[in-house]
Short mmCIF file of N, CA and C in Angstrom, two decimals:
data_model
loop_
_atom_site.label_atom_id
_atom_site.label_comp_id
_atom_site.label_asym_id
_atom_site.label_seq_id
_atom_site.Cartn_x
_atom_site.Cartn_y
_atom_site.Cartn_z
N UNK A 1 12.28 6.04 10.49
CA UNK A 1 12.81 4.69 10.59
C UNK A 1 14.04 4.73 11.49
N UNK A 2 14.26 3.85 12.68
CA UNK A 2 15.20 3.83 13.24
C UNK A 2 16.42 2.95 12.89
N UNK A 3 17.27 3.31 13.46
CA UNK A 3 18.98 2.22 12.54
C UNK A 3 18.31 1.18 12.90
N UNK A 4 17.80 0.42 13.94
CA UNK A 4 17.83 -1.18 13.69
C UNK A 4 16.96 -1.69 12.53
N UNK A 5 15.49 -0.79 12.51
CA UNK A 5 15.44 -1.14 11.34
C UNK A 5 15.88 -1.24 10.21
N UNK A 6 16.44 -0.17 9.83
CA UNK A 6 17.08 0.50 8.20
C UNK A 6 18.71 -0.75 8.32
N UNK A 7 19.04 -1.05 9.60
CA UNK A 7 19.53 -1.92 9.09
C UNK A 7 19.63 -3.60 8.94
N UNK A 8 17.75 -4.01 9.11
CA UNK A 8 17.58 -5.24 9.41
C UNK A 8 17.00 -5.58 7.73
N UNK A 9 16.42 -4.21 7.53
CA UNK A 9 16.06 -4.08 5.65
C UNK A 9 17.24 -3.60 4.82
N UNK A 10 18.86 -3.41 5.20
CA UNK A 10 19.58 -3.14 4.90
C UNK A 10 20.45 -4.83 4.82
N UNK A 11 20.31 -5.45 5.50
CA UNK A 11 20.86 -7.05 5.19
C UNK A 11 19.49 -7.68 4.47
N UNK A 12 18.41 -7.63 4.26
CA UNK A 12 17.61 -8.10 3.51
C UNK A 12 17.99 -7.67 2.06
N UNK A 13 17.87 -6.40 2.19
CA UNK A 13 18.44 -6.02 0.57
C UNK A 13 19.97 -6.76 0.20
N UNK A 14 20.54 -6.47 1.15
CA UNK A 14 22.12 -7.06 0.20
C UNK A 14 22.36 -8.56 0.33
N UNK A 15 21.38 -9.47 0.53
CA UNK A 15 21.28 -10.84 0.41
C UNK A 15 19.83 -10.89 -0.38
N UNK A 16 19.43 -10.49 -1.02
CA UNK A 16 18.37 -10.47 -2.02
C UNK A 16 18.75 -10.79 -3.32
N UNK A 17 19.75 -9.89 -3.79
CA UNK A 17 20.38 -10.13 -5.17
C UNK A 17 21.02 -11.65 -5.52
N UNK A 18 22.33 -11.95 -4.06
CA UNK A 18 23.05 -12.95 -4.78
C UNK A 18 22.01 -14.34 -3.89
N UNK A 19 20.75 -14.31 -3.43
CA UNK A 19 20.19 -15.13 -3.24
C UNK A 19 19.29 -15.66 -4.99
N UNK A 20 19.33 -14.76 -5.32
CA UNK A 20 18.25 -14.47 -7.01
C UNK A 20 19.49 -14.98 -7.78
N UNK A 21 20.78 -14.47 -7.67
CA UNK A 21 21.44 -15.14 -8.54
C UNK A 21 22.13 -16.33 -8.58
N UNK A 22 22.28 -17.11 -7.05
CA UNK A 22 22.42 -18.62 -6.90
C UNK A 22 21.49 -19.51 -7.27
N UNK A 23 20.14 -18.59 -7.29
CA UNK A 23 18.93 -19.75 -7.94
C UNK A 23 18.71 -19.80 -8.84
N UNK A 24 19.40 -18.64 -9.83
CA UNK A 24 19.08 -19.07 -11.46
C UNK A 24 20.43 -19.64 -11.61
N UNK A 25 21.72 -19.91 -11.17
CA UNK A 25 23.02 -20.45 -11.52
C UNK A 25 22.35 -21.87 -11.39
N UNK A 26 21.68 -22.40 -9.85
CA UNK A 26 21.38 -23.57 -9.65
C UNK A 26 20.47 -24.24 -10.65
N UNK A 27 19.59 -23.53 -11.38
CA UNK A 27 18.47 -23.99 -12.58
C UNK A 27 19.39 -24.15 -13.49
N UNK A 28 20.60 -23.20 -14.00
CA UNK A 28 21.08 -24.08 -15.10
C UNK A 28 22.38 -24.93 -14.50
N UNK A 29 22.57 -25.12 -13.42
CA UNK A 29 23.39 -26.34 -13.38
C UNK A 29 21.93 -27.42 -13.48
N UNK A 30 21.18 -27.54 -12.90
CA UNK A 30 20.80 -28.23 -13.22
C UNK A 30 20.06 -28.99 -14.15
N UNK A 31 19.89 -28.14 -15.72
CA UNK A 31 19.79 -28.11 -17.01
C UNK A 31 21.00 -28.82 -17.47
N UNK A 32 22.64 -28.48 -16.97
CA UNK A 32 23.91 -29.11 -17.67
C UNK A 32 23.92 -30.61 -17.11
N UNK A 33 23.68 -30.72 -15.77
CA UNK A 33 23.85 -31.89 -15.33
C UNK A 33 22.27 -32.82 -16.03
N UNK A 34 21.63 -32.67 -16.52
CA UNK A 34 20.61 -33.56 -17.57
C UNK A 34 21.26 -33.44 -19.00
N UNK A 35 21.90 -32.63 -19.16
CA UNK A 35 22.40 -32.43 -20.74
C UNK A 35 23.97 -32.86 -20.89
N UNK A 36 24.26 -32.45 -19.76
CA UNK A 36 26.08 -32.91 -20.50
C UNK A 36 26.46 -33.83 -18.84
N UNK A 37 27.61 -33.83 -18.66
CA UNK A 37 28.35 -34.64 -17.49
C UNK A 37 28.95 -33.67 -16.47
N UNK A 38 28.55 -32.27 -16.53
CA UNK A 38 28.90 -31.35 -16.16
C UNK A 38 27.58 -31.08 -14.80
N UNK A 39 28.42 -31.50 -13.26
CA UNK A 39 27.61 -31.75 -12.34
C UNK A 39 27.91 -30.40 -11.01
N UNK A 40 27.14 -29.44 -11.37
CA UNK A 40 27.61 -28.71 -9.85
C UNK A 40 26.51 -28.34 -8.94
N UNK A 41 25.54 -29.18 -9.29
CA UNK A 41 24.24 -29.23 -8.30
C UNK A 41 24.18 -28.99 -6.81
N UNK A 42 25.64 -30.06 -6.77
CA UNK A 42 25.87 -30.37 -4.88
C UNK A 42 26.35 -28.74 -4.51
N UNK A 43 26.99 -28.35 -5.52
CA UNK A 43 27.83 -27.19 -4.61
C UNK A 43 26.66 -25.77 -4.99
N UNK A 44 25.95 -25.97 -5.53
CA UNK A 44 25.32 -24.72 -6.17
C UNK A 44 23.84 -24.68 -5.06
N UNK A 45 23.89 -25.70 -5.05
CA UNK A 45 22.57 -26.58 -4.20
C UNK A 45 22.92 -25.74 -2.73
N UNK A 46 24.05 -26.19 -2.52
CA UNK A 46 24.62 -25.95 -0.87
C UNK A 46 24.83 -24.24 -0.53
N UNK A 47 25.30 -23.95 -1.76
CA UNK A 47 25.10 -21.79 -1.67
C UNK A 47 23.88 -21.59 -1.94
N UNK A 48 22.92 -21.72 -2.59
CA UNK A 48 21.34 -21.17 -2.63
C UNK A 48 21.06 -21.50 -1.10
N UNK A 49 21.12 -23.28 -0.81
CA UNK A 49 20.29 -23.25 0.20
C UNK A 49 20.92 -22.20 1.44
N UNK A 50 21.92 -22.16 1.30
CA UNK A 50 22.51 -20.74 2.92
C UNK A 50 22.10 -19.57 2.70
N UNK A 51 22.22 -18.97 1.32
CA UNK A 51 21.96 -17.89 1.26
C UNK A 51 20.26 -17.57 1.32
N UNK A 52 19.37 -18.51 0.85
CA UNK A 52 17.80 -18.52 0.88
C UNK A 52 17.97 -18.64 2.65
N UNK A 53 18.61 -19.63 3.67
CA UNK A 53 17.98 -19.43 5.00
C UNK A 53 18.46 -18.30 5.41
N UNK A 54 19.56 -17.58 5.03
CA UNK A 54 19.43 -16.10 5.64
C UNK A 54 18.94 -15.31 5.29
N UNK A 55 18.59 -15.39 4.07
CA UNK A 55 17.05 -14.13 3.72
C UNK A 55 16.17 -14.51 4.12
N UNK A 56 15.62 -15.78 4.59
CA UNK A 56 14.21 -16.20 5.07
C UNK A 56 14.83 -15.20 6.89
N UNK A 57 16.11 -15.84 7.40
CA UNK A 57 16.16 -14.85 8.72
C UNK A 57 16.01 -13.34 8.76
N UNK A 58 16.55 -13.12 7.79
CA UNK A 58 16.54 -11.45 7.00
C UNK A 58 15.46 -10.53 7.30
N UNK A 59 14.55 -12.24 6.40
CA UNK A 59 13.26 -11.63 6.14
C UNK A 59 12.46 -10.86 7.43
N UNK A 60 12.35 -12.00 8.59
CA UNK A 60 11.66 -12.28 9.39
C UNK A 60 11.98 -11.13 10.47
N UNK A 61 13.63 -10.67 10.62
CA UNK A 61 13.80 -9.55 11.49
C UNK A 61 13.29 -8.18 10.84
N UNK A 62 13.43 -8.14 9.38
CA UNK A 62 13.11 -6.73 8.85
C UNK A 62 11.32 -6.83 8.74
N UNK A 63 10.72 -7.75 9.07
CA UNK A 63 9.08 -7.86 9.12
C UNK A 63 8.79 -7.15 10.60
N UNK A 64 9.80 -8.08 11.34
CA UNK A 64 9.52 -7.62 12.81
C UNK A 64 9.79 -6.46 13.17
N UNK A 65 10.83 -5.66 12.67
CA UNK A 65 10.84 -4.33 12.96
C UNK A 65 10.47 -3.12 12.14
N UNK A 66 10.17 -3.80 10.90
CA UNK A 66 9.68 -2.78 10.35
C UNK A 66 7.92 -2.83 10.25
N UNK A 67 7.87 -3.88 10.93
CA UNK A 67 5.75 -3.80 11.10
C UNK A 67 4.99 -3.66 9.66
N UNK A 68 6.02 -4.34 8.76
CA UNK A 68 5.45 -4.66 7.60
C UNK A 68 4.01 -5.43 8.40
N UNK A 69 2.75 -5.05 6.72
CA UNK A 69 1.53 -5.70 6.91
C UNK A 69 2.04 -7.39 6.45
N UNK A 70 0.74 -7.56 6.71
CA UNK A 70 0.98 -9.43 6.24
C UNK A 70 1.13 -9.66 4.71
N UNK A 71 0.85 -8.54 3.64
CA UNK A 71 0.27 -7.95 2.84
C UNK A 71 2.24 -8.17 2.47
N UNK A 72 2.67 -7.18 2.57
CA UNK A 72 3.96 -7.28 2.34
C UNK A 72 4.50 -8.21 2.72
N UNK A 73 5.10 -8.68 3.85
CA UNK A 73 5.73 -9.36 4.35
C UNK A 73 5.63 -10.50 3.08
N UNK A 74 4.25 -11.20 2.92
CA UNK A 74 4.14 -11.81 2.20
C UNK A 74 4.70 -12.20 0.80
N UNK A 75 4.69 -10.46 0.38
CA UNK A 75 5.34 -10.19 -0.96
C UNK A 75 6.75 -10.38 -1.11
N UNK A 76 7.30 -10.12 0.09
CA UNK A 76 8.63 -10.41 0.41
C UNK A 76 9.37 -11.67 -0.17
N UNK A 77 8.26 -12.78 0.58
CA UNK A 77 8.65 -13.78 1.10
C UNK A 77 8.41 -14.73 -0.02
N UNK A 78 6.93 -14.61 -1.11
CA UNK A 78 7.07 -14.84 -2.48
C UNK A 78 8.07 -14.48 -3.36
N UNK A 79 8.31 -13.47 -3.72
CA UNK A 79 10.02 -12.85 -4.29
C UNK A 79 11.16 -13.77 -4.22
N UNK A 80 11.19 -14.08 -2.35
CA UNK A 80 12.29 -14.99 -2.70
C UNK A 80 12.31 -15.94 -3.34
N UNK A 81 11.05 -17.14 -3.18
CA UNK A 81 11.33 -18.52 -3.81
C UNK A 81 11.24 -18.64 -5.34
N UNK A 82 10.75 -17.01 -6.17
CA UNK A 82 10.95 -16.92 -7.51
C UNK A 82 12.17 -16.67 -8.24
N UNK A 83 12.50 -17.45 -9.53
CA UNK A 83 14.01 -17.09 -9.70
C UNK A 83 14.45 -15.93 -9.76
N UNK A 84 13.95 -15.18 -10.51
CA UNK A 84 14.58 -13.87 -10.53
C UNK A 84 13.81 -12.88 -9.39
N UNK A 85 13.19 -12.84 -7.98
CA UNK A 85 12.52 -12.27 -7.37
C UNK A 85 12.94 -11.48 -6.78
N UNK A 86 14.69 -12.22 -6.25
CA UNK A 86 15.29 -11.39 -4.92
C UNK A 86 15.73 -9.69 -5.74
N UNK A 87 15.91 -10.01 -7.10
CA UNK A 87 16.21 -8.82 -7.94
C UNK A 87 15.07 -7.37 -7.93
N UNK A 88 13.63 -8.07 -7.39
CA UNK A 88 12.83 -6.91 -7.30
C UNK A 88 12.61 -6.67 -6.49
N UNK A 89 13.25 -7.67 -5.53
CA UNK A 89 12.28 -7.45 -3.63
C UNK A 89 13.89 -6.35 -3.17
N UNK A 90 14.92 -6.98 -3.77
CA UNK A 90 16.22 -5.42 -3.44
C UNK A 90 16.28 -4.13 -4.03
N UNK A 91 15.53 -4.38 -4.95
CA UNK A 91 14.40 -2.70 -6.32
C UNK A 91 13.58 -1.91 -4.88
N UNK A 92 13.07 -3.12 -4.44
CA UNK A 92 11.72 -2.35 -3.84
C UNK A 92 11.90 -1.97 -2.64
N UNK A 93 13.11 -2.65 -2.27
CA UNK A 93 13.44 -2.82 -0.78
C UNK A 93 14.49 -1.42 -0.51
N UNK A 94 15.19 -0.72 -1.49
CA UNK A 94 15.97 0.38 -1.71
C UNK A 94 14.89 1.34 -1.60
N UNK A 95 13.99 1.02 -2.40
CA UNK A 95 13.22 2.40 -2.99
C UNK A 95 12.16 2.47 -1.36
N UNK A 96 11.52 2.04 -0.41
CA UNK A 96 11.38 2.08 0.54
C UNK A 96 12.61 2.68 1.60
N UNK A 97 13.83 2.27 1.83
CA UNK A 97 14.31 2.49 2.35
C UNK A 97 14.87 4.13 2.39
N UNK A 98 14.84 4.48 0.60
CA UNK A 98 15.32 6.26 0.70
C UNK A 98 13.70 6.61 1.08
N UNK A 99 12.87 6.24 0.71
CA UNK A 99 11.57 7.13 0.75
C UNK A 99 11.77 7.28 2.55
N UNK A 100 11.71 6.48 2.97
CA UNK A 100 12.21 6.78 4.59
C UNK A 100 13.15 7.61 5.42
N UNK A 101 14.39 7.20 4.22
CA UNK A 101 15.06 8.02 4.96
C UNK A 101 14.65 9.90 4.67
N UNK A 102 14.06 10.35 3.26
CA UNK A 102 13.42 11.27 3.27
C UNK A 102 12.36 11.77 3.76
N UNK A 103 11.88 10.96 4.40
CA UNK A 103 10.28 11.37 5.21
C UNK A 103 11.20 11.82 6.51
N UNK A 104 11.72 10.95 6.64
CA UNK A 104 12.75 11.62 8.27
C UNK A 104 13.36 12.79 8.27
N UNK A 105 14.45 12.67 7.09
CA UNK A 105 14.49 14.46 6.81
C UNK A 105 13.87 15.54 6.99
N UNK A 106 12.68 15.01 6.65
CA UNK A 106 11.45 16.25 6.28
C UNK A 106 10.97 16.45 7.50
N UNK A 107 10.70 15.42 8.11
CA UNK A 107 9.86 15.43 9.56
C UNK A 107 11.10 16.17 10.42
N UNK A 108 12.37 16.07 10.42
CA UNK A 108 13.46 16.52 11.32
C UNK A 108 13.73 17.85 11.18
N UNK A 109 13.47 18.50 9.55
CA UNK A 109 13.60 19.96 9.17
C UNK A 109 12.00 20.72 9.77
N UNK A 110 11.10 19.76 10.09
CA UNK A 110 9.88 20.22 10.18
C UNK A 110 8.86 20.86 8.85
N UNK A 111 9.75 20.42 7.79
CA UNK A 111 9.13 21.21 6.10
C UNK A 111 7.85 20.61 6.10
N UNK A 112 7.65 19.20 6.39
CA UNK A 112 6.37 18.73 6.14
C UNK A 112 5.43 17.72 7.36
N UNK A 113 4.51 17.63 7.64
CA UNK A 113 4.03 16.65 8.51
C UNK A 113 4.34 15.51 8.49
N UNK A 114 5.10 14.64 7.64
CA UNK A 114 5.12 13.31 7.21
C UNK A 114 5.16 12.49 8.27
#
């Protein structure tokens, strides 16, 4: 894996989490604002939606350089719009990223064909 990739799936991962956690803050503001007088929709509304269009940009550069299948990419891109998703797509998106950086190791020591 080369740096632009590792680091185009390196801003995907670290806008994964607090994209997952503005969209479950935004579900229960918007549970308080039907239940009590307690309204932070507008402002909770306005951080999901920035942080969801830069993981959708995120998304789209770490697809392009990392030649994810449609297969993934896809999986990606479902993850996000689920509440708690961005929490497994930055699980999965780590655990890809060392497996890489260890295949490179290996391939650079020459220990294995990888």
């Amino acid at each position: 894996m080369d740096l632009k990739t590792a680091t185009a799936i390196r801003r995907l991962r670290l806008v994964s989490a607090p994209e997952a956690i503005s969209f479950l803050l935004l579900l229960v503001c918007s549970v308080l604002k039907r239940t009590t007088e307690f309204n932070a929709v507008p402002v909770m509304g306005m951080v999901h939606g920035v942080l969801f269009v830069l993981y959708v940009i995120f998304w789209a550069d770490a697809w392009n350089r990392a030649k994810w299948s449609l297969k993934t990419a896809a999986l990606y891109f479902v993850l996000s719009v689920l509440p708690a998703g961005g929490f497994f797509a930055e699980r999965r998106l780590r655990r890809e990223t060392e497996d890489a950086v260890i295949a490179s190791r290996a391939r650079k020591e020459g220990v294995v064909g990888a």
